[in-house]
Amino acid sequence: MQQGWAKYDKGAKGSLTALEFGTWLLAASGQDVTAQVEKSKAGKSANLPAVKVLNATAGEFAKADKDHSRSISPEELTAYLSA
């Protein structure tokens, strides 16, 4: 987990946003959409990769975000992976 953290924690802020977490989750399951998400982040269409990532992973994000801060800390990700 530590090895890939920097790739998904854009800006090295120490936590993952919902989009960063979703992108990581899909990549971990073999669906790396990182490049498509980066290209589409500014758009608002429901058919854009960034929106699809958020929709597909919202439930898992809610499970992982134990403190309801709307971001995932390394500790929360570790706990999520251990569950």
N, C-alpha and C. Protein backbone atom coordinates (compact mmCIF):
# COMPACT_ATOMS: atom_id res chain seq x y z
N MET A 1 0.82 -1.19 0.00
CA MET A 1 0.00 0.00 0.00
C MET A 1 0.87 1.25 0.00
N GLN A 2 1.88 1.30 0.84
CA GLN A 2 2.75 2.48 0.93
C GLN A 2 3.40 2.79 -0.41
N GLN A 3 3.76 1.75 -1.12
CA GLN A 3 4.45 1.92 -2.39
C GLN A 3 3.59 2.68 -3.40
N GLY A 4 2.30 2.38 -3.47
CA GLY A 4 1.43 3.03 -4.43
C GLY A 4 0.77 4.29 -3.93
N TRP A 5 0.92 4.58 -2.63
CA TRP A 5 0.22 5.73 -2.04
C TRP A 5 0.55 7.02 -2.78
N ALA A 6 1.81 7.29 -3.04
CA ALA A 6 2.23 8.54 -3.67
C ALA A 6 1.63 8.71 -5.07
N LYS A 7 1.43 7.61 -5.77
CA LYS A 7 0.85 7.69 -7.11
C LYS A 7 -0.57 8.24 -7.07
N TYR A 8 -1.31 7.89 -6.05
CA TYR A 8 -2.72 8.28 -5.98
C TYR A 8 -2.97 9.49 -5.10
N ASP A 9 -2.08 9.79 -4.17
CA ASP A 9 -2.23 10.95 -3.29
C ASP A 9 -1.66 12.18 -4.00
N LYS A 10 -2.45 12.72 -4.91
CA LYS A 10 -2.01 13.89 -5.68
C LYS A 10 -1.78 15.06 -4.74
N GLY A 11 -0.64 15.70 -4.85
CA GLY A 11 -0.31 16.83 -4.00
C GLY A 11 0.30 16.43 -2.67
N ALA A 12 0.49 15.14 -2.45
CA ALA A 12 1.11 14.62 -1.22
C ALA A 12 0.50 15.24 0.04
N LYS A 13 -0.83 15.24 0.09
CA LYS A 13 -1.52 15.86 1.23
C LYS A 13 -1.74 14.89 2.39
N GLY A 14 -1.38 13.62 2.20
CA GLY A 14 -1.50 12.66 3.29
C GLY A 14 -2.84 11.96 3.37
N SER A 15 -3.70 12.18 2.38
CA SER A 15 -4.99 11.50 2.34
C SER A 15 -5.45 11.38 0.90
N LEU A 16 -6.41 10.48 0.68
CA LEU A 16 -6.96 10.29 -0.65
C LEU A 16 -8.36 10.88 -0.73
N THR A 17 -8.63 11.63 -1.78
CA THR A 17 -9.98 12.12 -2.02
C THR A 17 -10.83 10.95 -2.52
N ALA A 18 -12.11 11.17 -2.68
CA ALA A 18 -12.99 10.12 -3.19
C ALA A 18 -12.55 9.67 -4.58
N LEU A 19 -12.16 10.61 -5.42
CA LEU A 19 -11.71 10.25 -6.77
C LEU A 19 -10.38 9.51 -6.73
N GLU A 20 -9.46 9.95 -5.90
CA GLU A 20 -8.17 9.26 -5.78
C GLU A 20 -8.37 7.84 -5.23
N PHE A 21 -9.21 7.71 -4.22
CA PHE A 21 -9.50 6.39 -3.66
C PHE A 21 -10.16 5.50 -4.71
N GLY A 22 -11.13 6.04 -5.43
CA GLY A 22 -11.81 5.26 -6.46
C GLY A 22 -10.88 4.81 -7.56
N THR A 23 -10.00 5.70 -7.98
CA THR A 23 -9.02 5.35 -9.01
C THR A 23 -8.10 4.25 -8.50
N TRP A 24 -7.65 4.37 -7.24
CA TRP A 24 -6.81 3.34 -6.64
C TRP A 24 -7.56 2.01 -6.56
N LEU A 25 -8.81 2.05 -6.11
CA LEU A 25 -9.60 0.83 -5.94
C LEU A 25 -9.78 0.10 -7.26
N LEU A 26 -10.10 0.83 -8.31
CA LEU A 26 -10.26 0.20 -9.62
C LEU A 26 -8.93 -0.35 -10.13
N ALA A 27 -7.85 0.39 -9.93
CA ALA A 27 -6.53 -0.09 -10.36
C ALA A 27 -6.16 -1.37 -9.61
N ALA A 28 -6.49 -1.42 -8.33
CA ALA A 28 -6.19 -2.60 -7.52
C ALA A 28 -6.96 -3.82 -8.00
N SER A 29 -8.10 -3.59 -8.65
CA SER A 29 -8.90 -4.70 -9.17
C SER A 29 -8.61 -4.96 -10.65
N GLY A 30 -7.55 -4.35 -11.17
CA GLY A 30 -7.12 -4.61 -12.54
C GLY A 30 -7.71 -3.67 -13.58
N GLN A 31 -8.37 -2.62 -13.16
CA GLN A 31 -8.98 -1.66 -14.09
C GLN A 31 -8.32 -0.29 -13.92
N ASP A 32 -7.10 -0.15 -14.37
CA ASP A 32 -6.39 1.12 -14.19
C ASP A 32 -6.94 2.16 -15.16
N VAL A 33 -7.66 3.12 -14.61
CA VAL A 33 -8.28 4.19 -15.41
C VAL A 33 -7.63 5.54 -15.13
N THR A 34 -6.45 5.51 -14.55
CA THR A 34 -5.78 6.74 -14.13
C THR A 34 -5.66 7.76 -15.26
N ALA A 35 -5.19 7.34 -16.42
CA ALA A 35 -4.99 8.27 -17.53
C ALA A 35 -6.30 8.87 -18.01
N GLN A 36 -7.34 8.05 -18.12
CA GLN A 36 -8.64 8.54 -18.57
C GLN A 36 -9.23 9.52 -17.56
N VAL A 37 -9.06 9.23 -16.27
CA VAL A 37 -9.59 10.11 -15.23
C VAL A 37 -8.90 11.46 -15.28
N GLU A 38 -7.59 11.46 -15.40
CA GLU A 38 -6.85 12.73 -15.45
C GLU A 38 -7.33 13.61 -16.60
N LYS A 39 -7.62 13.00 -17.74
CA LYS A 39 -8.08 13.76 -18.90
C LYS A 39 -9.48 14.33 -18.70
N SER A 40 -10.29 13.67 -17.88
CA SER A 40 -11.70 14.05 -17.80
C SER A 40 -12.12 14.75 -16.51
N LYS A 41 -11.19 15.01 -15.61
CA LYS A 41 -11.56 15.56 -14.30
C LYS A 41 -12.31 16.88 -14.37
N ALA A 42 -12.06 17.70 -15.35
CA ALA A 42 -12.69 19.01 -15.42
C ALA A 42 -14.10 18.97 -16.00
N GLY A 43 -14.48 17.87 -16.62
CA GLY A 43 -15.80 17.77 -17.25
C GLY A 43 -16.91 17.48 -16.26
N LYS A 44 -18.14 17.69 -16.71
CA LYS A 44 -19.29 17.49 -15.84
C LYS A 44 -20.27 16.44 -16.39
N SER A 45 -20.00 15.86 -17.52
CA SER A 45 -20.89 14.87 -18.10
C SER A 45 -20.91 13.60 -17.26
N ALA A 46 -22.06 12.98 -17.12
CA ALA A 46 -22.19 11.75 -16.32
C ALA A 46 -21.49 10.57 -16.96
N ASN A 47 -21.08 10.71 -18.21
CA ASN A 47 -20.45 9.60 -18.91
C ASN A 47 -18.92 9.71 -18.90
N LEU A 48 -18.36 10.66 -18.18
CA LEU A 48 -16.91 10.83 -18.12
C LEU A 48 -16.29 9.82 -17.16
N PRO A 49 -15.06 9.38 -17.43
CA PRO A 49 -14.40 8.42 -16.55
C PRO A 49 -14.35 8.84 -15.08
N ALA A 50 -14.08 10.10 -14.78
CA ALA A 50 -14.00 10.53 -13.38
C ALA A 50 -15.34 10.34 -12.68
N VAL A 51 -16.43 10.67 -13.35
CA VAL A 51 -17.76 10.52 -12.76
C VAL A 51 -18.08 9.04 -12.59
N LYS A 52 -17.72 8.23 -13.57
CA LYS A 52 -17.95 6.78 -13.47
C LYS A 52 -17.19 6.18 -12.30
N VAL A 53 -15.96 6.62 -12.09
CA VAL A 53 -15.16 6.13 -10.96
C VAL A 53 -15.86 6.48 -9.65
N LEU A 54 -16.28 7.72 -9.50
CA LEU A 54 -16.96 8.14 -8.27
C LEU A 54 -18.23 7.34 -8.04
N ASN A 55 -19.02 7.15 -9.09
CA ASN A 55 -20.27 6.39 -8.95
C ASN A 55 -20.01 4.93 -8.61
N ALA A 56 -19.00 4.35 -9.22
CA ALA A 56 -18.71 2.93 -9.02
C ALA A 56 -18.12 2.63 -7.65
N THR A 57 -17.49 3.60 -7.03
CA THR A 57 -16.75 3.33 -5.79
C THR A 57 -17.28 4.09 -4.58
N ALA A 58 -18.39 4.77 -4.70
CA ALA A 58 -18.91 5.59 -3.60
C ALA A 58 -19.20 4.77 -2.35
N GLY A 59 -19.77 3.59 -2.51
CA GLY A 59 -20.08 2.74 -1.36
C GLY A 59 -18.84 2.29 -0.62
N GLU A 60 -17.82 1.91 -1.36
CA GLU A 60 -16.57 1.47 -0.73
C GLU A 60 -15.87 2.65 -0.05
N PHE A 61 -15.96 3.82 -0.67
CA PHE A 61 -15.37 5.02 -0.05
C PHE A 61 -16.04 5.28 1.29
N ALA A 62 -17.35 5.18 1.34
CA ALA A 62 -18.08 5.41 2.60
C ALA A 62 -17.66 4.41 3.67
N LYS A 63 -17.43 3.17 3.28
CA LYS A 63 -16.97 2.15 4.24
C LYS A 63 -15.58 2.48 4.77
N ALA A 64 -14.71 2.96 3.90
CA ALA A 64 -13.32 3.22 4.29
C ALA A 64 -13.17 4.51 5.09
N ASP A 65 -14.03 5.49 4.85
CA ASP A 65 -13.92 6.80 5.50
C ASP A 65 -14.57 6.75 6.89
N LYS A 66 -13.90 6.12 7.82
CA LYS A 66 -14.45 5.89 9.16
C LYS A 66 -14.69 7.17 9.94
N ASP A 67 -13.87 8.20 9.73
CA ASP A 67 -14.05 9.44 10.51
C ASP A 67 -14.91 10.47 9.77
N HIS A 68 -15.45 10.09 8.61
CA HIS A 68 -16.35 10.95 7.83
C HIS A 68 -15.73 12.30 7.46
N SER A 69 -14.43 12.28 7.20
CA SER A 69 -13.71 13.50 6.83
C SER A 69 -13.75 13.77 5.33
N ARG A 70 -14.38 12.88 4.58
CA ARG A 70 -14.44 12.95 3.12
C ARG A 70 -13.07 12.77 2.47
N SER A 71 -12.18 12.09 3.20
CA SER A 71 -10.88 11.69 2.65
C SER A 71 -10.44 10.43 3.39
N ILE A 72 -9.53 9.70 2.78
CA ILE A 72 -9.06 8.44 3.35
C ILE A 72 -7.61 8.61 3.78
N SER A 73 -7.35 8.39 5.06
CA SER A 73 -5.98 8.46 5.58
C SER A 73 -5.30 7.11 5.36
N PRO A 74 -3.98 7.06 5.48
CA PRO A 74 -3.30 5.77 5.37
C PRO A 74 -3.83 4.76 6.40
N GLU A 75 -4.14 5.23 7.59
CA GLU A 75 -4.66 4.33 8.63
C GLU A 75 -6.04 3.79 8.25
N GLU A 76 -6.88 4.64 7.68
CA GLU A 76 -8.20 4.18 7.24
C GLU A 76 -8.07 3.18 6.10
N LEU A 77 -7.14 3.42 5.19
CA LEU A 77 -6.95 2.48 4.09
C LEU A 77 -6.46 1.14 4.60
N THR A 78 -5.54 1.17 5.56
CA THR A 78 -5.05 -0.07 6.16
C THR A 78 -6.19 -0.83 6.82
N ALA A 79 -7.03 -0.13 7.58
CA ALA A 79 -8.17 -0.77 8.23
C ALA A 79 -9.15 -1.31 7.20
N TYR A 80 -9.39 -0.57 6.13
CA TYR A 80 -10.29 -1.01 5.06
C TYR A 80 -9.78 -2.30 4.43
N LEU A 81 -8.48 -2.34 4.18
CA LEU A 81 -7.89 -3.52 3.55
C LEU A 81 -7.88 -4.73 4.48
N SER A 82 -7.89 -4.48 5.78
CA SER A 82 -7.88 -5.56 6.77
C SER A 82 -9.28 -6.12 7.03
N ALA A 83 -10.30 -5.39 6.63
CA ALA A 83 -11.68 -5.81 6.92
C ALA A 83 -12.13 -6.95 6.03
